[in-house]
Amino acid sequence: MALSPTNDAALLQEVDEAVRKDRLDTIMQRYGRWIIGGVIAALLAFGGYLFWSHQQDAARGEQAEELIAAFEKLGTNQPRAAATDLQKLAAEGDPAYRAVAQMQEANIKAQTGDLKAAAALMAKVAADTKLDQALRDLALIRQTAFEYDTLKPEVVIARMKPMVDAKDPASSWFASAAELSATAHYQLGQFDQAGALYGRIAKLPNVAKSLQSRSVQMAGMLGVDAVADRADESAAAENKGSAQAAAGDQKGNAAPKAAAAAKTEEAN
């Protein structure tokens, strides 16, 4: 007796399932230990990563507290105790905290007159490739400032050149780097280059007033009329403000003026 088409389909499905089960059993017999071991290893690795990440966060929190404690000691005139904390952070901290600790330790050295030791600490930060470039640039500027009297002007110019020439994007420390470079050009008698740099600093919108004032004076002395440029900018800003004030006055005082005019006409 022949089977119906429906029974044939059911039989084929049962055969397929049996074949797949047999293949799965064969795979598990041959590779089951490896598969289970791989899954366990992956879970252990993921758990280890989570634990390591937690430990790192906890360590950074402790380092932040140590750094704050060091700053508080500096604020209460305890430089030796602060230096001890900073040295510990410099030896054990992660790259960012190590850099901050070394830079602050360098500042303490500079305040005591030990510019050589201060420059050496800044040099370590400037050479640390694990740090953000902006932080390394700042350390290089500070190192150069500490060493300035012992360096040839050409060395200063070469160190500052990447920051001075950077355009896209411009260096965050352009103004400080340009002032050091301009001073070195001046010492070499390269007055055109020095004046141009002082002029660029003077035209910056967001720069310390003391630095801007020095730059305007030096640029003017070297034949660059930075004062006129600043005056034009100030005049433009003042004219804009006056126009806005006038517009506001017209809006706010239109009704009172009209009333006064009406009263005058009535009196006449």
mmCIF file with all atom_site columns, N, CA, C and O in Angstrom, residues 174-225:
data_model
loop_
_atom_site.group_PDB
_atom_site.id
_atom_site.type_symbol
_atom_site.label_atom_id
_atom_site.label_alt_id
_atom_site.label_comp_id
_atom_site.label_asym_id
_atom_site.label_entity_id
_atom_site.label_seq_id
_atom_site.pdbx_PDB_ins_code
_atom_site.Cartn_x
_atom_site.Cartn_y
_atom_site.Cartn_z
_atom_site.occupancy
_atom_site.B_iso_or_equiv
_atom_site.pdbx_formal_charge
_atom_site.auth_seq_id
_atom_site.auth_comp_id
_atom_site.auth_asym_id
_atom_site.auth_atom_id
_atom_site.pdbx_PDB_model_num
ATOM 1   N N  . PHE A 1 174 ? 49.768 78.263 21.040 1.00 0.00 ? 174 PHE A N  1
ATOM 2   C CA . PHE A 1 174 ? 50.458 79.100 20.045 1.00 0.00 ? 174 PHE A CA 1
ATOM 3   C C  . PHE A 1 174 ? 51.032 80.359 20.669 1.00 0.00 ? 174 PHE A C  1
ATOM 4   O O  . PHE A 1 174 ? 52.177 80.723 20.410 1.00 0.00 ? 174 PHE A O  1
ATOM 5   N N  . ALA A 1 175 ? 50.246 81.069 21.476 1.00 0.00 ? 175 ALA A N  1
ATOM 6   C CA . ALA A 1 175 ? 50.682 82.367 21.989 1.00 0.00 ? 175 ALA A CA 1
ATOM 7   C C  . ALA A 1 175 ? 51.971 82.248 22.795 1.00 0.00 ? 175 ALA A C  1
ATOM 8   O O  . ALA A 1 175 ? 52.917 83.018 22.599 1.00 0.00 ? 175 ALA A O  1
ATOM 9   N N  . SER A 1 176 ? 52.026 81.268 23.698 1.00 0.00 ? 176 SER A N  1
ATOM 10  C CA . SER A 1 176 ? 53.230 81.089 24.521 1.00 0.00 ? 176 SER A CA 1
ATOM 11  C C  . SER A 1 176 ? 54.417 80.656 23.676 1.00 0.00 ? 176 SER A C  1
ATOM 12  O O  . SER A 1 176 ? 55.538 81.149 23.852 1.00 0.00 ? 176 SER A O  1
ATOM 13  N N  . ALA A 1 177 ? 54.174 79.722 22.751 1.00 0.00 ? 177 ALA A N  1
ATOM 14  C CA . ALA A 1 177 ? 55.256 79.247 21.886 1.00 0.00 ? 177 ALA A CA 1
ATOM 15  C C  . ALA A 1 177 ? 55.762 80.367 20.977 1.00 0.00 ? 177 ALA A C  1
ATOM 16  O O  . ALA A 1 177 ? 56.968 80.527 20.758 1.00 0.00 ? 177 ALA A O  1
ATOM 17  N N  . ALA A 1 178 ? 54.831 81.179 20.461 1.00 0.00 ? 178 ALA A N  1
ATOM 18  C CA . ALA A 1 178 ? 55.220 82.270 19.561 1.00 0.00 ? 178 ALA A CA 1
ATOM 19  C C  . ALA A 1 178 ? 56.022 83.333 20.293 1.00 0.00 ? 178 ALA A C  1
ATOM 20  O O  . ALA A 1 178 ? 56.966 83.904 19.730 1.00 0.00 ? 178 ALA A O  1
ATOM 21  N N  . GLU A 1 179 ? 55.693 83.605 21.562 1.00 0.00 ? 179 GLU A N  1
ATOM 22  C CA . GLU A 1 179 ? 56.449 84.615 22.313 1.00 0.00 ? 179 GLU A CA 1
ATOM 23  C C  . GLU A 1 179 ? 57.882 84.141 22.543 1.00 0.00 ? 179 GLU A C  1
ATOM 24  O O  . GLU A 1 179 ? 58.833 84.928 22.375 1.00 0.00 ? 179 GLU A O  1
ATOM 25  N N  . LEU A 1 180 ? 58.055 82.869 22.908 1.00 0.00 ? 180 LEU A N  1
ATOM 26  C CA . LEU A 1 180 ? 59.414 82.343 23.086 1.00 0.00 ? 180 LEU A CA 1
ATOM 27  C C  . LEU A 1 180 ? 60.188 82.409 21.775 1.00 0.00 ? 180 LEU A C  1
ATOM 28  O O  . LEU A 1 180 ? 61.358 82.804 21.738 1.00 0.00 ? 180 LEU A O  1
ATOM 29  N N  . SER A 1 181 ? 59.514 82.021 20.695 1.00 0.00 ? 181 SER A N  1
ATOM 30  C CA . SER A 1 181 ? 60.174 82.035 19.389 1.00 0.00 ? 181 SER A CA 1
ATOM 31  C C  . SER A 1 181 ? 60.494 83.454 18.939 1.00 0.00 ? 181 SER A C  1
ATOM 32  O O  . SER A 1 181 ? 61.583 83.722 18.406 1.00 0.00 ? 181 SER A O  1
ATOM 33  N N  . ALA A 1 182 ? 59.580 84.381 19.172 1.00 0.00 ? 182 ALA A N  1
ATOM 34  C CA . ALA A 1 182 ? 59.815 85.781 18.785 1.00 0.00 ? 182 ALA A CA 1
ATOM 35  C C  . ALA A 1 182 ? 61.001 86.366 19.548 1.00 0.00 ? 182 ALA A C  1
ATOM 36  O O  . ALA A 1 182 ? 61.825 87.093 18.979 1.00 0.00 ? 182 ALA A O  1
ATOM 37  N N  . THR A 1 183 ? 61.097 86.053 20.830 1.00 0.00 ? 183 THR A N  1
ATOM 38  C CA . THR A 1 183 ? 62.224 86.540 21.629 1.00 0.00 ? 183 THR A CA 1
ATOM 39  C C  . THR A 1 183 ? 63.550 85.996 21.091 1.00 0.00 ? 183 THR A C  1
ATOM 40  O O  . THR A 1 183 ? 64.554 86.715 21.022 1.00 0.00 ? 183 THR A O  1
ATOM 41  N N  . ALA A 1 184 ? 63.536 84.728 20.685 1.00 0.00 ? 184 ALA A N  1
ATOM 42  C CA . ALA A 1 184 ? 64.749 84.125 20.131 1.00 0.00 ? 184 ALA A CA 1
ATOM 43  C C  . ALA A 1 184 ? 65.118 84.779 18.801 1.00 0.00 ? 184 ALA A C  1
ATOM 44  O O  . ALA A 1 184 ? 66.300 85.049 18.536 1.00 0.00 ? 184 ALA A O  1
ATOM 45  N N  . HIS A 1 185 ? 64.127 85.045 17.952 1.00 0.00 ? 185 HIS A N  1
ATOM 46  C CA . HIS A 1 185 ? 64.402 85.740 16.684 1.00 0.00 ? 185 HIS A CA 1
ATOM 47  C C  . HIS A 1 185 ? 64.989 87.127 16.959 1.00 0.00 ? 185 HIS A C  1
ATOM 48  O O  . HIS A 1 185 ? 65.921 87.566 16.263 1.00 0.00 ? 185 HIS A O  1
ATOM 49  N N  . TYR A 1 186 ? 64.456 87.798 17.958 1.00 0.00 ? 186 TYR A N  1
ATOM 50  C CA . TYR A 1 186 ? 64.959 89.133 18.305 1.00 0.00 ? 186 TYR A CA 1
ATOM 51  C C  . TYR A 1 186 ? 66.426 89.069 18.727 1.00 0.00 ? 186 TYR A C  1
ATOM 52  O O  . TYR A 1 186 ? 67.232 89.917 18.341 1.00 0.00 ? 186 TYR A O  1
ATOM 53  N N  . GLN A 1 187 ? 66.769 88.045 19.510 1.00 0.00 ? 187 GLN A N  1
ATOM 54  C CA . GLN A 1 187 ? 68.151 87.898 19.957 1.00 0.00 ? 187 GLN A CA 1
ATOM 55  C C  . GLN A 1 187 ? 69.095 87.648 18.780 1.00 0.00 ? 187 GLN A C  1
ATOM 56  O O  . GLN A 1 187 ? 70.265 88.031 18.827 1.00 0.00 ? 187 GLN A O  1
ATOM 57  N N  . LEU A 1 188 ? 68.580 87.006 17.737 1.00 0.00 ? 188 LEU A N  1
ATOM 58  C CA . LEU A 1 188 ? 69.397 86.735 16.552 1.00 0.00 ? 188 LEU A CA 1
ATOM 59  C C  . LEU A 1 188 ? 69.433 87.920 15.587 1.00 0.00 ? 188 LEU A C  1
ATOM 60  O O  . LEU A 1 188 ? 70.096 87.852 14.556 1.00 0.00 ? 188 LEU A O  1
ATOM 61  N N  . GLY A 1 189 ? 68.726 88.979 15.940 1.00 0.00 ? 189 GLY A N  1
ATOM 62  C CA . GLY A 1 189 ? 68.684 90.137 15.047 1.00 0.00 ? 189 GLY A CA 1
ATOM 63  C C  . GLY A 1 189 ? 67.707 89.962 13.904 1.00 0.00 ? 189 GLY A C  1
ATOM 64  O O  . GLY A 1 189 ? 67.717 90.763 12.953 1.00 0.00 ? 189 GLY A O  1
ATOM 65  N N  . GLN A 1 190 ? 66.853 88.957 13.975 1.00 0.00 ? 190 GLN A N  1
ATOM 66  C CA . GLN A 1 190 ? 65.861 88.702 12.925 1.00 0.00 ? 190 GLN A CA 1
ATOM 67  C C  . GLN A 1 190 ? 64.572 89.453 13.290 1.00 0.00 ? 190 GLN A C  1
ATOM 68  O O  . GLN A 1 190 ? 63.560 88.876 13.702 1.00 0.00 ? 190 GLN A O  1
ATOM 69  N N  . PHE A 1 191 ? 64.629 90.780 13.133 1.00 0.00 ? 191 PHE A N  1
ATOM 70  C CA . PHE A 1 191 ? 63.573 91.638 13.647 1.00 0.00 ? 191 PHE A CA 1
ATOM 71  C C  . PHE A 1 191 ? 62.260 91.501 12.876 1.00 0.00 ? 191 PHE A C  1
ATOM 72  O O  . PHE A 1 191 ? 61.183 91.667 13.454 1.00 0.00 ? 191 PHE A O  1
ATOM 73  N N  . ASP A 1 192 ? 62.336 91.220 11.574 1.00 0.00 ? 192 ASP A N  1
ATOM 74  C CA . ASP A 1 192 ? 61.108 91.053 10.790 1.00 0.00 ? 192 ASP A CA 1
ATOM 75  C C  . ASP A 1 192 ? 60.307 89.845 11.287 1.00 0.00 ? 192 ASP A C  1
ATOM 76  O O  . ASP A 1 192 ? 59.089 89.922 11.468 1.00 0.00 ? 192 ASP A O  1
ATOM 77  N N  . GLN A 1 193 ? 61.021 88.717 11.491 1.00 0.00 ? 193 GLN A N  1
ATOM 78  C CA . GLN A 1 193 ? 60.338 87.512 11.977 1.00 0.00 ? 193 GLN A CA 1
ATOM 79  C C  . GLN A 1 193 ? 59.776 87.727 13.382 1.00 0.00 ? 193 GLN A C  1
ATOM 80  O O  . GLN A 1 193 ? 58.653 87.316 13.681 1.00 0.00 ? 193 GLN A O  1
ATOM 81  N N  . ALA A 1 194 ? 60.563 88.403 14.221 1.00 0.00 ? 194 ALA A N  1
ATOM 82  C CA . ALA A 1 194 ? 60.105 88.660 15.583 1.00 0.00 ? 194 ALA A CA 1
ATOM 83  C C  . ALA A 1 194 ? 58.866 89.556 15.575 1.00 0.00 ? 194 ALA A C  1
ATOM 84  O O  . ALA A 1 194 ? 57.871 89.279 16.262 1.00 0.00 ? 194 ALA A O  1
ATOM 85  N N  . GLY A 1 195 ? 58.906 90.641 14.792 1.00 0.00 ? 195 GLY A N  1
ATOM 86  C CA . GLY A 1 195 ? 57.769 91.558 14.727 1.00 0.00 ? 195 GLY A CA 1
ATOM 87  C C  . GLY A 1 195 ? 56.518 90.888 14.212 1.00 0.00 ? 195 GLY A C  1
ATOM 88  O O  . GLY A 1 195 ? 55.409 91.128 14.719 1.00 0.00 ? 195 GLY A O  1
ATOM 89  N N  . ALA A 1 196 ? 56.681 90.022 13.205 1.00 0.00 ? 196 ALA A N  1
ATOM 90  C CA . ALA A 1 196 ? 55.516 89.331 12.646 1.00 0.00 ? 196 ALA A CA 1
ATOM 91  C C  . ALA A 1 196 ? 54.863 88.424 13.690 1.00 0.00 ? 196 ALA A C  1
ATOM 92  O O  . ALA A 1 196 ? 53.630 88.364 13.793 1.00 0.00 ? 196 ALA A O  1
ATOM 93  N N  . LEU A 1 197 ? 55.678 87.733 14.482 1.00 0.00 ? 197 LEU A N  1
ATOM 94  C CA . LEU A 1 197 ? 55.134 86.858 15.521 1.00 0.00 ? 197 LEU A CA 1
ATOM 95  C C  . LEU A 1 197 ? 54.442 87.654 16.626 1.00 0.00 ? 197 LEU A C  1
ATOM 96  O O  . LEU A 1 197 ? 53.348 87.294 17.080 1.00 0.00 ? 197 LEU A O  1
ATOM 97  N N  . TYR A 1 198 ? 55.086 88.752 17.047 1.00 0.00 ? 198 TYR A N  1
ATOM 98  C CA . TYR A 1 198 ? 54.449 89.594 18.063 1.00 0.00 ? 198 TYR A CA 1
ATOM 99  C C  . TYR A 1 198 ? 53.122 90.147 17.546 1.00 0.00 ? 198 TYR A C  1
ATOM 100 O O  . TYR A 1 198 ? 52.133 90.258 18.289 1.00 0.00 ? 198 TYR A O  1
ATOM 101 N N  . GLY A 1 199 ? 53.083 90.499 16.266 1.00 0.00 ? 199 GLY A N  1
ATOM 102 C CA . GLY A 1 199 ? 51.849 91.001 15.679 1.00 0.00 ? 199 GLY A CA 1
ATOM 103 C C  . GLY A 1 199 ? 50.747 89.954 15.670 1.00 0.00 ? 199 GLY A C  1
ATOM 104 O O  . GLY A 1 199 ? 49.576 90.263 15.934 1.00 0.00 ? 199 GLY A O  1
ATOM 105 N N  . ARG A 1 200 ? 51.117 88.705 15.374 1.00 0.00 ? 200 ARG A N  1
ATOM 106 C CA . ARG A 1 200 ? 50.114 87.626 15.379 1.00 0.00 ? 200 ARG A CA 1
ATOM 107 C C  . ARG A 1 200 ? 49.559 87.403 16.782 1.00 0.00 ? 200 ARG A C  1
ATOM 108 O O  . ARG A 1 200 ? 48.358 87.170 16.955 1.00 0.00 ? 200 ARG A O  1
ATOM 109 N N  . ILE A 1 201 ? 50.438 87.470 17.770 1.00 0.00 ? 201 ILE A N  1
ATOM 110 C CA . ILE A 1 201 ? 49.970 87.298 19.161 1.00 0.00 ? 201 ILE A CA 1
ATOM 111 C C  . ILE A 1 201 ? 49.019 88.428 19.533 1.00 0.00 ? 201 ILE A C  1
ATOM 112 O O  . ILE A 1 201 ? 47.970 88.208 20.144 1.00 0.00 ? 201 ILE A O  1
ATOM 113 N N  . ALA A 1 202 ? 49.390 89.664 19.157 1.00 0.00 ? 202 ALA A N  1
ATOM 114 C CA . ALA A 1 202 ? 48.584 90.837 19.535 1.00 0.00 ? 202 ALA A CA 1
ATOM 115 C C  . ALA A 1 202 ? 47.177 90.774 18.947 1.00 0.00 ? 202 ALA A C  1
ATOM 116 O O  . ALA A 1 202 ? 46.238 91.331 19.522 1.00 0.00 ? 202 ALA A O  1
ATOM 117 N N  . LYS A 1 203 ? 47.021 90.110 17.813 1.00 0.00 ? 203 LYS A N  1
ATOM 118 C CA . LYS A 1 203 ? 45.721 90.061 17.141 1.00 0.00 ? 203 LYS A CA 1
ATOM 119 C C  . LYS A 1 203 ? 44.818 88.928 17.647 1.00 0.00 ? 203 LYS A C  1
ATOM 120 O O  . LYS A 1 203 ? 43.658 88.842 17.249 1.00 0.00 ? 203 LYS A O  1
ATOM 121 N N  . LEU A 1 204 ? 45.356 88.068 18.524 1.00 0.00 ? 204 LEU A N  1
ATOM 122 C CA . LEU A 1 204 ? 44.546 86.956 19.025 1.00 0.00 ? 204 LEU A CA 1
ATOM 123 C C  . LEU A 1 204 ? 43.407 87.484 19.887 1.00 0.00 ? 204 LEU A C  1
ATOM 124 O O  . LEU A 1 204 ? 43.609 88.350 20.738 1.00 0.00 ? 204 LEU A O  1
ATOM 125 N N  . PRO A 1 205 ? 42.190 86.952 19.705 1.00 0.00 ? 205 PRO A N  1
ATOM 126 C CA . PRO A 1 205 ? 41.048 87.464 20.482 1.00 0.00 ? 205 PRO A CA 1
ATOM 127 C C  . PRO A 1 205 ? 41.061 87.014 21.940 1.00 0.00 ? 205 PRO A C  1
ATOM 128 O O  . PRO A 1 205 ? 40.625 87.752 22.817 1.00 0.00 ? 205 PRO A O  1
ATOM 129 N N  . ASN A 1 206 ? 41.526 85.820 22.204 1.00 0.00 ? 206 ASN A N  1
ATOM 130 C CA . ASN A 1 206 ? 41.496 85.285 23.568 1.00 0.00 ? 206 ASN A CA 1
ATOM 131 C C  . ASN A 1 206 ? 42.913 85.019 24.044 1.00 0.00 ? 206 ASN A C  1
ATOM 132 O O  . ASN A 1 206 ? 43.432 83.909 23.934 1.00 0.00 ? 206 ASN A O  1
ATOM 133 N N  . VAL A 1 207 ? 43.535 86.057 24.561 1.00 0.00 ? 207 VAL A N  1
ATOM 134 C CA . VAL A 1 207 ? 44.900 85.936 25.056 1.00 0.00 ? 207 VAL A CA 1
ATOM 135 C C  . VAL A 1 207 ? 45.017 86.799 26.313 1.00 0.00 ? 207 VAL A C  1
ATOM 136 O O  . VAL A 1 207 ? 44.302 87.795 26.461 1.00 0.00 ? 207 VAL A O  1
ATOM 137 N N  . ALA A 1 208 ? 45.882 86.388 27.212 1.00 0.00 ? 208 ALA A N  1
ATOM 138 C CA . ALA A 1 208 ? 46.054 87.141 28.461 1.00 0.00 ? 208 ALA A CA 1
ATOM 139 C C  . ALA A 1 208 ? 46.406 88.593 28.157 1.00 0.00 ? 208 ALA A C  1
ATOM 140 O O  . ALA A 1 208 ? 47.200 88.881 27.251 1.00 0.00 ? 208 ALA A O  1
ATOM 141 N N  . LYS A 1 209 ? 45.810 89.506 28.921 1.00 0.00 ? 209 LYS A N  1
ATOM 142 C CA . LYS A 1 209 ? 46.030 90.937 28.685 1.00 0.00 ? 209 LYS A CA 1
ATOM 143 C C  . LYS A 1 209 ? 47.498 91.320 28.806 1.00 0.00 ? 209 LYS A C  1
ATOM 144 O O  . LYS A 1 209 ? 48.000 92.145 28.034 1.00 0.00 ? 209 LYS A O  1
ATOM 145 N N  . SER A 1 210 ? 48.195 90.701 29.776 1.00 0.00 ? 210 SER A N  1
ATOM 146 C CA . SER A 1 210 ? 49.613 91.032 29.949 1.00 0.00 ? 210 SER A CA 1
ATOM 147 C C  . SER A 1 210 ? 50.424 90.628 28.727 1.00 0.00 ? 210 SER A C  1
ATOM 148 O O  . SER A 1 210 ? 51.277 91.383 28.246 1.00 0.00 ? 210 SER A O  1
ATOM 149 N N  . LEU A 1 211 ? 50.148 89.430 28.194 1.00 0.00 ? 211 LEU A N  1
ATOM 150 C CA . LEU A 1 211 ? 50.860 88.962 27.004 1.00 0.00 ? 211 LEU A CA 1
ATOM 151 C C  . LEU A 1 211 ? 50.489 89.809 25.798 1.00 0.00 ? 211 LEU A C  1
ATOM 152 O O  . LEU A 1 211 ? 51.349 90.158 24.983 1.00 0.00 ? 211 LEU A O  1
ATOM 153 N N  . GLN A 1 212 ? 49.239 90.156 25.671 1.00 0.00 ? 212 GLN A N  1
ATOM 154 C CA . GLN A 1 212 ? 48.804 90.989 24.543 1.00 0.00 ? 212 GLN A CA 1
ATOM 155 C C  . GLN A 1 212 ? 49.462 92.366 24.601 1.00 0.00 ? 212 GLN A C  1
ATOM 156 O O  . GLN A 1 212 ? 49.916 92.893 23.585 1.00 0.00 ? 212 GLN A O  1
ATOM 157 N N  . SER A 1 213 ? 49.535 92.938 25.803 1.00 0.00 ? 213 SER A N  1
ATOM 158 C CA . SER A 1 213 ? 50.166 94.251 25.954 1.00 0.00 ? 213 SER A CA 1
ATOM 159 C C  . SER A 1 213 ? 51.637 94.199 25.565 1.00 0.00 ? 213 SER A C  1
ATOM 160 O O  . SER A 1 213 ? 52.129 95.079 24.839 1.00 0.00 ? 213 SER A O  1
ATOM 161 N N  . ARG A 1 214 ? 52.349 93.169 26.042 1.00 0.00 ? 214 ARG A N  1
ATOM 162 C CA . ARG A 1 214 ? 53.774 93.032 25.681 1.00 0.00 ? 214 ARG A CA 1
ATOM 163 C C  . ARG A 1 214 ? 53.933 92.878 24.175 1.00 0.00 ? 214 ARG A C  1
ATOM 164 O O  . ARG A 1 214 ? 54.833 93.472 23.570 1.00 0.00 ? 214 ARG A O  1
ATOM 165 N N  . SER A 1 215 ? 53.046 92.077 23.580 1.00 0.00 ? 215 SER A N  1
ATOM 166 C CA . SER A 1 215 ? 53.158 91.814 22.146 1.00 0.00 ? 215 SER A CA 1
ATOM 167 C C  . SER A 1 215 ? 52.885 93.065 21.329 1.00 0.00 ? 215 SER A C  1
ATOM 168 O O  . SER A 1 215 ? 53.574 93.324 20.324 1.00 0.00 ? 215 SER A O  1
ATOM 169 N N  . VAL A 1 216 ? 51.907 93.860 21.731 1.00 0.00 ? 216 VAL A N  1
ATOM 170 C CA . VAL A 1 216 ? 51.607 95.110 21.025 1.00 0.00 ? 216 VAL A CA 1
ATOM 171 C C  . VAL A 1 216 ? 52.806 96.052 21.088 1.00 0.00 ? 216 VAL A C  1
ATOM 172 O O  . VAL A 1 216 ? 53.205 96.661 20.086 1.00 0.00 ? 216 VAL A O  1
ATOM 173 N N  . GLN A 1 217 ? 53.410 96.168 22.270 1.00 0.00 ? 217 GLN A N  1
ATOM 174 C CA . GLN A 1 217 ? 54.555 97.054 22.440 1.00 0.00 ? 217 GLN A CA 1
ATOM 175 C C  . GLN A 1 217 ? 55.749 96.590 21.604 1.00 0.00 ? 217 GLN A C  1
ATOM 176 O O  . GLN A 1 217 ? 56.393 97.395 20.926 1.00 0.00 ? 217 GLN A O  1
ATOM 177 N N  . MET A 1 218 ? 56.042 95.294 21.646 1.00 0.00 ? 218 MET A N  1
ATOM 178 C CA . MET A 1 218 ? 57.188 94.764 20.899 1.00 0.00 ? 218 MET A CA 1
ATOM 179 C C  . MET A 1 218 ? 56.942 94.855 19.397 1.00 0.00 ? 218 MET A C  1
ATOM 180 O O  . MET A 1 218 ? 57.846 95.209 18.631 1.00 0.00 ? 218 MET A O  1
ATOM 181 N N  . ALA A 1 219 ? 55.707 94.552 18.976 1.00 0.00 ? 219 ALA A N  1
ATOM 182 C CA . ALA A 1 219 ? 55.393 94.649 17.545 1.00 0.00 ? 219 ALA A CA 1
ATOM 183 C C  . ALA A 1 219 ? 55.560 96.081 17.060 1.00 0.00 ? 219 ALA A C  1
ATOM 184 O O  . ALA A 1 219 ? 56.143 96.332 15.994 1.00 0.00 ? 219 ALA A O  1
ATOM 185 N N  . GLY A 1 220 ? 55.065 97.044 17.843 1.00 0.00 ? 220 GLY A N  1
ATOM 186 C CA . GLY A 1 220 ? 55.200 98.444 17.454 1.00 0.00 ? 220 GLY A CA 1
ATOM 187 C C  . GLY A 1 220 ? 56.649 98.873 17.378 1.00 0.00 ? 220 GLY A C  1
ATOM 188 O O  . GLY A 1 220 ? 57.052 99.606 16.471 1.00 0.00 ? 220 GLY A O  1
ATOM 189 N N  . MET A 1 221 ? 57.454 98.416 18.335 1.00 0.00 ? 221 MET A N  1
ATOM 190 C CA . MET A 1 221 ? 58.873 98.761 18.338 1.00 0.00 ? 221 MET A CA 1
ATOM 191 C C  . MET A 1 221 ? 59.592 98.196 17.112 1.00 0.00 ? 221 MET A C  1
ATOM 192 O O  . MET A 1 221 ? 60.566 98.777 16.620 1.00 0.00 ? 221 MET A O  1
ATOM 193 N N  . LEU A 1 222 ? 59.066 97.063 16.594 1.00 0.00 ? 222 LEU A N  1
ATOM 194 C CA . LEU A 1 222 ? 59.696 96.400 15.456 1.00 0.00 ? 222 LEU A CA 1
ATOM 195 C C  . LEU A 1 222 ? 59.014 96.752 14.133 1.00 0.00 ? 222 LEU A C  1
ATOM 196 O O  . LEU A 1 222 ? 59.263 96.102 13.112 1.00 0.00 ? 222 LEU A O  1
ATOM 197 N N  . GLY A 1 223 ? 58.158 97.767 14.146 1.00 0.00 ? 223 GLY A N  1
ATOM 198 C CA . GLY A 1 223 ? 57.579 98.265 12.897 1.00 0.00 ? 223 GLY A CA 1
ATOM 199 C C  . GLY A 1 223 ? 56.289 97.614 12.473 1.00 0.00 ? 223 GLY A C  1
ATOM 200 O O  . GLY A 1 223 ? 55.829 97.840 11.342 1.00 0.00 ? 223 GLY A O  1
ATOM 201 N N  . VAL A 1 224 ? 55.675 96.823 13.332 1.00 0.00 ? 224 VAL A N  1
ATOM 202 C CA . VAL A 1 224 ? 54.390 96.188 13.011 1.00 0.00 ? 224 VAL A CA 1
ATOM 203 C C  . VAL A 1 224 ? 53.307 96.909 13.794 1.00 0.00 ? 224 VAL A C  1
ATOM 204 O O  . VAL A 1 224 ? 53.320 96.914 15.025 1.00 0.00 ? 224 VAL A O  1
ATOM 205 N N  . ASP A 1 225 ? 52.373 97.562 13.078 1.00 0.00 ? 225 ASP A N  1
ATOM 206 C CA . ASP A 1 225 ? 51.383 98.410 13.735 1.00 0.00 ? 225 ASP A CA 1
ATOM 207 C C  . ASP A 1 225 ? 50.214 97.565 14.251 1.00 0.00 ? 225 ASP A C  1
ATOM 208 O O  . ASP A 1 225 ? 49.108 97.605 13.717 1.00 0.00 ? 225 ASP A O  1
#
